[in-house]
Short mmCIF file of C-alpha atoms and ligand atoms in Angstrom, two decimals:
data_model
loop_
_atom_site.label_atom_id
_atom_site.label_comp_id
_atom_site.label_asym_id
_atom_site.label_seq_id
_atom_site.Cartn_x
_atom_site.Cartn_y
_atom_site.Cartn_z
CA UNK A 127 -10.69 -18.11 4.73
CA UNK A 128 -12.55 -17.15 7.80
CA UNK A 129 -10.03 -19.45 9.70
CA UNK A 130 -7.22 -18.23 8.39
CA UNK A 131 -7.95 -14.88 9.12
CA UNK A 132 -8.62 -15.23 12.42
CA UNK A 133 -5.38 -17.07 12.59
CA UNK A 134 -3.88 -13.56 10.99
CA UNK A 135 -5.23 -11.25 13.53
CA UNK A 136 -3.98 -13.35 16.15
CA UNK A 137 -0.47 -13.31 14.65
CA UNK A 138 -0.74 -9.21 14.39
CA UNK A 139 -2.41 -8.69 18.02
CA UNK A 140 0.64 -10.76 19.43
CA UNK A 141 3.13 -9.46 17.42
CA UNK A 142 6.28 -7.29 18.64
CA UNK A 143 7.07 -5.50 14.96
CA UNK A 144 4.93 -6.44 11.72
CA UNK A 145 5.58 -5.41 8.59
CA UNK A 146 3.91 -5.21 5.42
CA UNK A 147 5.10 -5.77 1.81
CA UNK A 148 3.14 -4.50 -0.88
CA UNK A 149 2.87 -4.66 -4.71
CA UNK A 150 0.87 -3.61 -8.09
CA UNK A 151 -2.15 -5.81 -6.63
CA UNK A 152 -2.63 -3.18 -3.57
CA UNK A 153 -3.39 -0.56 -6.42
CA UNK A 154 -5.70 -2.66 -8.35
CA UNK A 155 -8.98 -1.32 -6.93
CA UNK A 156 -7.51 2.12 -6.90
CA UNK A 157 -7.69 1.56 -10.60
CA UNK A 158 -3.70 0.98 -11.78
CA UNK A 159 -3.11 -2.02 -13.33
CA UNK A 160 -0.84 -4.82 -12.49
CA UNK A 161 2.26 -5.59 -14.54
CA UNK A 162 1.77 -9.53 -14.64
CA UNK A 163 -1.68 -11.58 -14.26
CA UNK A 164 -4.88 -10.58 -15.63
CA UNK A 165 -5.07 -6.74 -17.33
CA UNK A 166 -1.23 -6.62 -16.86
CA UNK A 167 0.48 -4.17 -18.92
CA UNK A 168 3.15 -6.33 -19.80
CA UNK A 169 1.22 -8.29 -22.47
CA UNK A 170 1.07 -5.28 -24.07
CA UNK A 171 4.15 -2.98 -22.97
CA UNK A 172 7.42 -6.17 -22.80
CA UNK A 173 9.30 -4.66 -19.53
CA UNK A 174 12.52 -4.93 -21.60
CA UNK A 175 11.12 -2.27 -23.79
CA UNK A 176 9.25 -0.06 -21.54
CA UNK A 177 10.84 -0.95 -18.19
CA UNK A 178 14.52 -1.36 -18.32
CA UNK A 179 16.59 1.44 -18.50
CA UNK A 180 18.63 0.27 -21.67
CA UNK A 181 14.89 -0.19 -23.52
CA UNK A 182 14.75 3.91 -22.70
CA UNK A 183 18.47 4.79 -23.69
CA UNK A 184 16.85 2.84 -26.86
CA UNK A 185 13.86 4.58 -27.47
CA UNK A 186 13.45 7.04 -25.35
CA UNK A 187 10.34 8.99 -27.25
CA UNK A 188 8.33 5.77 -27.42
CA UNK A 189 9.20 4.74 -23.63
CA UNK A 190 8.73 8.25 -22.33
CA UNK A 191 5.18 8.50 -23.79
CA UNK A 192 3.99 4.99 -22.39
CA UNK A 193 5.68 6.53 -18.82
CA UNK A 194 3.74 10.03 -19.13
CA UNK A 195 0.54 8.05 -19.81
CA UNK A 196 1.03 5.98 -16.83
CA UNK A 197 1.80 9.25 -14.77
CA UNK A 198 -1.50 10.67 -15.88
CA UNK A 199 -3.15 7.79 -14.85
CA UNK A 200 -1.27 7.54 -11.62
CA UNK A 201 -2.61 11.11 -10.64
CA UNK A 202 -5.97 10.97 -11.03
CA UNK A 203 -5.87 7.53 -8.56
CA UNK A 204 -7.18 7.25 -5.07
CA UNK A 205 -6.36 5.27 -2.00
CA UNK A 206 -8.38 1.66 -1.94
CA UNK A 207 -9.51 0.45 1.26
CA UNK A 208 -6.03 -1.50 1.20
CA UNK A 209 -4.27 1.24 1.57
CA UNK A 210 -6.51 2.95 4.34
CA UNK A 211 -6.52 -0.52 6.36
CA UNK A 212 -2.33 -0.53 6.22
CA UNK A 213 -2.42 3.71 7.59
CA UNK A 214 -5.25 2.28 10.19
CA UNK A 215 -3.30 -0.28 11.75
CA UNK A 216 -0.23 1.94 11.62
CA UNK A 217 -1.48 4.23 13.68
CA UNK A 218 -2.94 1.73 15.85
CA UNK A 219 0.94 0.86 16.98
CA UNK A 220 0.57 -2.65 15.24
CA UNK A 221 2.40 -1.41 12.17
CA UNK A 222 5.89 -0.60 11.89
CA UNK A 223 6.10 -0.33 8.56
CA UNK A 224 5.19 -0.24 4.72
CA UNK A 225 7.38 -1.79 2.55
CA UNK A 226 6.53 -1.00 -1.02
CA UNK A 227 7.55 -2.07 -4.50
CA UNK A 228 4.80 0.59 -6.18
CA UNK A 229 5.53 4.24 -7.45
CA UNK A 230 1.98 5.46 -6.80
CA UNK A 231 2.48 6.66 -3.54
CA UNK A 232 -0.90 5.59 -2.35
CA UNK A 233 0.05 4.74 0.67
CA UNK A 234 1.41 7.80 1.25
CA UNK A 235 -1.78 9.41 0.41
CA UNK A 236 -3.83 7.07 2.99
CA UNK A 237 -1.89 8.45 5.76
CA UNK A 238 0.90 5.64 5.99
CA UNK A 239 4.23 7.39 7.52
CA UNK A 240 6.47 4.75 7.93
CA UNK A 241 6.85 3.35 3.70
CA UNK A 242 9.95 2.18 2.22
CA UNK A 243 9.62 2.38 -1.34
CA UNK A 244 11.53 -0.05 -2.99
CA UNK A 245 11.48 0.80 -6.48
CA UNK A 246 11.33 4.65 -6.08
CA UNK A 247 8.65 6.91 -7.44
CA UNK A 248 7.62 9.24 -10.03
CA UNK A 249 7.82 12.66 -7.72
CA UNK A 250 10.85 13.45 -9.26
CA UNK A 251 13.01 13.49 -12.41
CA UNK A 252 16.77 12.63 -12.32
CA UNK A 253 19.47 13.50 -15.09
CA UNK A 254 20.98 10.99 -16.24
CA UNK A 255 24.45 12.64 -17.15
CA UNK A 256 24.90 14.99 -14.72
CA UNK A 257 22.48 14.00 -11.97
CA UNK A 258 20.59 17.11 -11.18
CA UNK A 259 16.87 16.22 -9.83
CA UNK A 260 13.62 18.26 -9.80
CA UNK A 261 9.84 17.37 -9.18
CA UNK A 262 8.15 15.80 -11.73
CA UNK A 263 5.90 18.44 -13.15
CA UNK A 264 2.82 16.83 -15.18
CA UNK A 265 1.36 20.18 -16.35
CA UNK A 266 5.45 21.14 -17.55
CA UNK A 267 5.90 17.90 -19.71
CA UNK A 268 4.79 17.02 -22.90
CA UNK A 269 5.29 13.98 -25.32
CA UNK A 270 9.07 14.40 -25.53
CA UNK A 271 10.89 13.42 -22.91
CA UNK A 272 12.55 15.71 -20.16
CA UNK A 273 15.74 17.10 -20.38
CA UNK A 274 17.87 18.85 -17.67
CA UNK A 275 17.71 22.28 -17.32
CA UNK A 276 21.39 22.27 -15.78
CA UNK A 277 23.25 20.28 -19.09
CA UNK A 278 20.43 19.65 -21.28
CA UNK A 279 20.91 15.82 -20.57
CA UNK A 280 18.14 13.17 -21.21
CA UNK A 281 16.25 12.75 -17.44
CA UNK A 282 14.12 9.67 -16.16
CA UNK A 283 11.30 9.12 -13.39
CA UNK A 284 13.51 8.81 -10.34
CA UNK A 285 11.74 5.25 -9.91
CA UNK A 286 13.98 1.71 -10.07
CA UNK A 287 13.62 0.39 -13.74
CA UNK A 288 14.93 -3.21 -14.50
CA UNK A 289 19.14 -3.14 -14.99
CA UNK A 290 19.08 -0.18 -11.88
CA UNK A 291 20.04 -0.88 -8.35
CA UNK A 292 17.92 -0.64 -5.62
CA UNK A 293 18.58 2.53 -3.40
CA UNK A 294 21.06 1.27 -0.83
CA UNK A 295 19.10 2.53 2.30
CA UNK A 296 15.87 0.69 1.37
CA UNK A 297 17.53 -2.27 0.40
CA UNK A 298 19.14 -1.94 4.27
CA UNK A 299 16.38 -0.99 6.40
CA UNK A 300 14.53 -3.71 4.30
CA UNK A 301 16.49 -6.43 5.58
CA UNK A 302 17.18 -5.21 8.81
CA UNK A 303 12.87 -5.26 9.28
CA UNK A 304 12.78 -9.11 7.53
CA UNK A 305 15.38 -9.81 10.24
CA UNK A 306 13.93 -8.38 13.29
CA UNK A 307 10.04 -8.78 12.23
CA UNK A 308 7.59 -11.29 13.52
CA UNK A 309 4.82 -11.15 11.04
CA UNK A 310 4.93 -9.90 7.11
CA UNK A 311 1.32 -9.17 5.66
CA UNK A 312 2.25 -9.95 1.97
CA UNK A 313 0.11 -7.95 -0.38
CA UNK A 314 -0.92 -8.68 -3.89
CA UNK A 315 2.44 -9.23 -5.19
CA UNK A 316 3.69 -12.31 -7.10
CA UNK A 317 7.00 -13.22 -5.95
CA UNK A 318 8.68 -13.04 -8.69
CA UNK A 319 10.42 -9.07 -8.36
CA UNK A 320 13.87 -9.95 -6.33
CA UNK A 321 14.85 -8.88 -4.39
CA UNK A 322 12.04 -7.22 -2.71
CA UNK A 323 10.33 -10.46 -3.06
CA UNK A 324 13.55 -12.14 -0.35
CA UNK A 325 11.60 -10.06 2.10
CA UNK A 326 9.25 -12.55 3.20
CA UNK A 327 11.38 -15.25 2.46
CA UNK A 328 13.77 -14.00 5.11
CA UNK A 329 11.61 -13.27 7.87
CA UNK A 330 10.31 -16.89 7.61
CA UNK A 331 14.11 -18.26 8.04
CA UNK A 332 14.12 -16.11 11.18
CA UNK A 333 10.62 -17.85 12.04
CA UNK A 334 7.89 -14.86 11.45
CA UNK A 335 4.60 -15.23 10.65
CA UNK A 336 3.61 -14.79 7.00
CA UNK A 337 0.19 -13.46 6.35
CA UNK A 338 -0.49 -13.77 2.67
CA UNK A 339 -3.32 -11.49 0.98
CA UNK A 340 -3.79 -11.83 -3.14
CA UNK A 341 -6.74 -12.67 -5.32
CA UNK A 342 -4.73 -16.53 -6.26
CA UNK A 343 -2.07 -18.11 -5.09
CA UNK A 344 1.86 -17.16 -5.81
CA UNK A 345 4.99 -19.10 -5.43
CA UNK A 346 4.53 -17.55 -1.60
CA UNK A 347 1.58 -19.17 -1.02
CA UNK A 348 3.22 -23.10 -0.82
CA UNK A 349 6.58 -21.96 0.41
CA UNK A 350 6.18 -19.55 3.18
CA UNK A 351 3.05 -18.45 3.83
CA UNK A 352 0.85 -19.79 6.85
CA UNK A 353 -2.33 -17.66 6.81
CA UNK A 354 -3.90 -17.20 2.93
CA UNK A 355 -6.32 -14.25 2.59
CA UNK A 356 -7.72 -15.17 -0.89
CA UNK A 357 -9.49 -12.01 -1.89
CA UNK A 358 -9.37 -8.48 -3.57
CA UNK A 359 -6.98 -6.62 -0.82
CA UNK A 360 -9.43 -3.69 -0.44
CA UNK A 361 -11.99 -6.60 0.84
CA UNK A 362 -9.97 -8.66 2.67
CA UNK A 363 -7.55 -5.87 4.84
CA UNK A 364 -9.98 -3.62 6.33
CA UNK A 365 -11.79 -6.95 7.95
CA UNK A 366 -8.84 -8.18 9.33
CA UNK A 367 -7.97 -5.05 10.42
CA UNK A 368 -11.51 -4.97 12.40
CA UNK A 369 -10.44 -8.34 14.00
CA UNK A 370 -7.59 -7.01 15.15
P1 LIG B 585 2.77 -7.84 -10.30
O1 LIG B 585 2.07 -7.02 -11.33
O2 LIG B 585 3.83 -8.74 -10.73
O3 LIG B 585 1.71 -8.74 -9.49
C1 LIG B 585 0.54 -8.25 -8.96
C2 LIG B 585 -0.03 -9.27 -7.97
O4 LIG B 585 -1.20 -8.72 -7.38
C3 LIG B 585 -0.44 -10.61 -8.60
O5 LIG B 585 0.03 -11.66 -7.78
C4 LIG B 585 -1.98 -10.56 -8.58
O6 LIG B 585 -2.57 -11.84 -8.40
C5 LIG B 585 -2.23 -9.69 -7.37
N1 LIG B 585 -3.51 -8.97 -7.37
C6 LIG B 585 -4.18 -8.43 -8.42
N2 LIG B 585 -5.29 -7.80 -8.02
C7 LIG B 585 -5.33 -7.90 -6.67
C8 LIG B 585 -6.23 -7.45 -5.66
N3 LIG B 585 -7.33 -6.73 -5.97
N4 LIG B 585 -5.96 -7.74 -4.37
C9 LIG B 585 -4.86 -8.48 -4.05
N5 LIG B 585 -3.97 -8.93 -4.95
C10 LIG B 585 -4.20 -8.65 -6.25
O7 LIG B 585 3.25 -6.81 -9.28
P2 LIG B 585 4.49 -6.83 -8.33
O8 LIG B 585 4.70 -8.18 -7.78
O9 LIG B 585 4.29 -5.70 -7.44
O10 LIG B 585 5.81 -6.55 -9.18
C11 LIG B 585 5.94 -5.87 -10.37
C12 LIG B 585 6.61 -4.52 -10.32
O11 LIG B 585 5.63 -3.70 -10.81
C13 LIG B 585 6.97 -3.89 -9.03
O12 LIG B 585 8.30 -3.60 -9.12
C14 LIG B 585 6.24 -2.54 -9.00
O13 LIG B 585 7.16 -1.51 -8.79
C15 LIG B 585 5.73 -2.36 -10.36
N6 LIG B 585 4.39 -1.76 -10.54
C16 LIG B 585 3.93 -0.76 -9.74
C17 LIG B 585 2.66 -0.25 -9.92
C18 LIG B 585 2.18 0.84 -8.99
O14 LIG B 585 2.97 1.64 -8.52
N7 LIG B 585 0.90 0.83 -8.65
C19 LIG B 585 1.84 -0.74 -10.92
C20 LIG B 585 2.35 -1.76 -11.76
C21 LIG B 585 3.62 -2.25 -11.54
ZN1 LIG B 586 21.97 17.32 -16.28
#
């Protein structure tokens, strides 16, 4: 481990633009669990019920409750070190930017500027007949879910549920950064969410550096990686962020 980090702050100190990709691991130690792996939600909550917008359309009392719950739990999170240790070597200059597949907005909160969120977030509700938006307003909602106040239509959490497309820009700039990048720091995600999880797999075909950090190995960790931070993130980021 010790080697490989070294090996990783190397790779950031002489790197032109590094990027980061995060996932549902980063979060762990900020206290909101994982969807796959150990404690993930989805051995409870099956993502084609609870995740997809069709499962919603569906059910929509029974998804919308699991949702609020998660909200609730959501805003009473903090930062990990993780998070602090991406916003640190942001506004070092050796960041350019956060590319995230959570809702949480964590790294928001840790002072990160730069964060593509690839899956959305939960700051706002969207209509889904006429499209009318507005902030999503915990102490305003209750157990049934939200409808418009423009057409009375049935809203959802303006984040990217499975059978949704990815909003175009992200998807652009996201690509255009695995193109032009020389190092990815992968964080605690497991490669299996496309296609934020081409990211990496792109940046290596244009011959970056991939820095891998997660608590076990992924289908990243044989294919693409070259430095593996085995570890809990909030550990393992803010000491390679001191070697750098
Ligand atoms: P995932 O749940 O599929 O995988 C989480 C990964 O994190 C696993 O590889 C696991 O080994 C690793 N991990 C767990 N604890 C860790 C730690 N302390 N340090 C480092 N790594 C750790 O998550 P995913 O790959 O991000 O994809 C699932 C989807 O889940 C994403 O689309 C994301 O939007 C969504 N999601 C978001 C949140 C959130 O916003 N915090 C939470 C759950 C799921
Ligand atoms: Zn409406």
């Amino acid at each position: 481990m010790s080697d490989a980090l070294h090996r990783a702050a190397e790779a950031i100190r002489g790197a032109r633009c590094a990027i980061a990709l995060t996932g549902a691991g980063i979060s762990v130690e900020s206290g909101i669990p994982p969807f796959r792996g150990k404690g993930g939600l989805w051995l409870k909550y099956p993502p084609e019920e609870y995740a997809s917008i069709d499962g919603y359309l569906r059910n929509p009392g029974k998804v919308w409750r699991f949702w609020l719950e998660l909200a609730q739990t959501l805003g009473g999170c903090r930062p990990s070190p993780a998070h602090y240790a991406l916003a640190e070597l942001e506004s070092a200059g050796r960041l350019e930017a956060v590319i995230t597949q959570n809702v949480d907005r964590l790294h928001q909160e840790a002072g990160s500027n730069n964060v593509i969120e690839f899956h959305g977030n939960f700051s706002r509700l969207a209509c889904l007949d006429c499209g009318a938006t507005r902030p999503t307003d915990l102490e305003h909602l209750d157990e049934r879910p939200p409808r418009c106040h423009v057409c009375s239509g049935l809203m959802k959490p303006g984040f990217v549920m499975f059978g949704e497309m990815i909003p175009t820009d992200a998807l652009i700039e996201a690509d255009r950064l695995a193109q032009v990048c020389d190092v990815v720091l992968v964080v605690g995600t497991s490669a299996n969410v496309f296609p934020a999880a081409s990211v990496p797999i792109t940046a290596k075909r244009h011959r970056a550096f991939i820095i891998e950090s997660n608590i076990e190995p992924t289908e990243f960790t044989e294919s693409v990686t070259d430095a593996f931070l085995e570890g809990p993130a909030g550990e393992v980021l803010p000491r390679l962020v001191e070697l750098v």
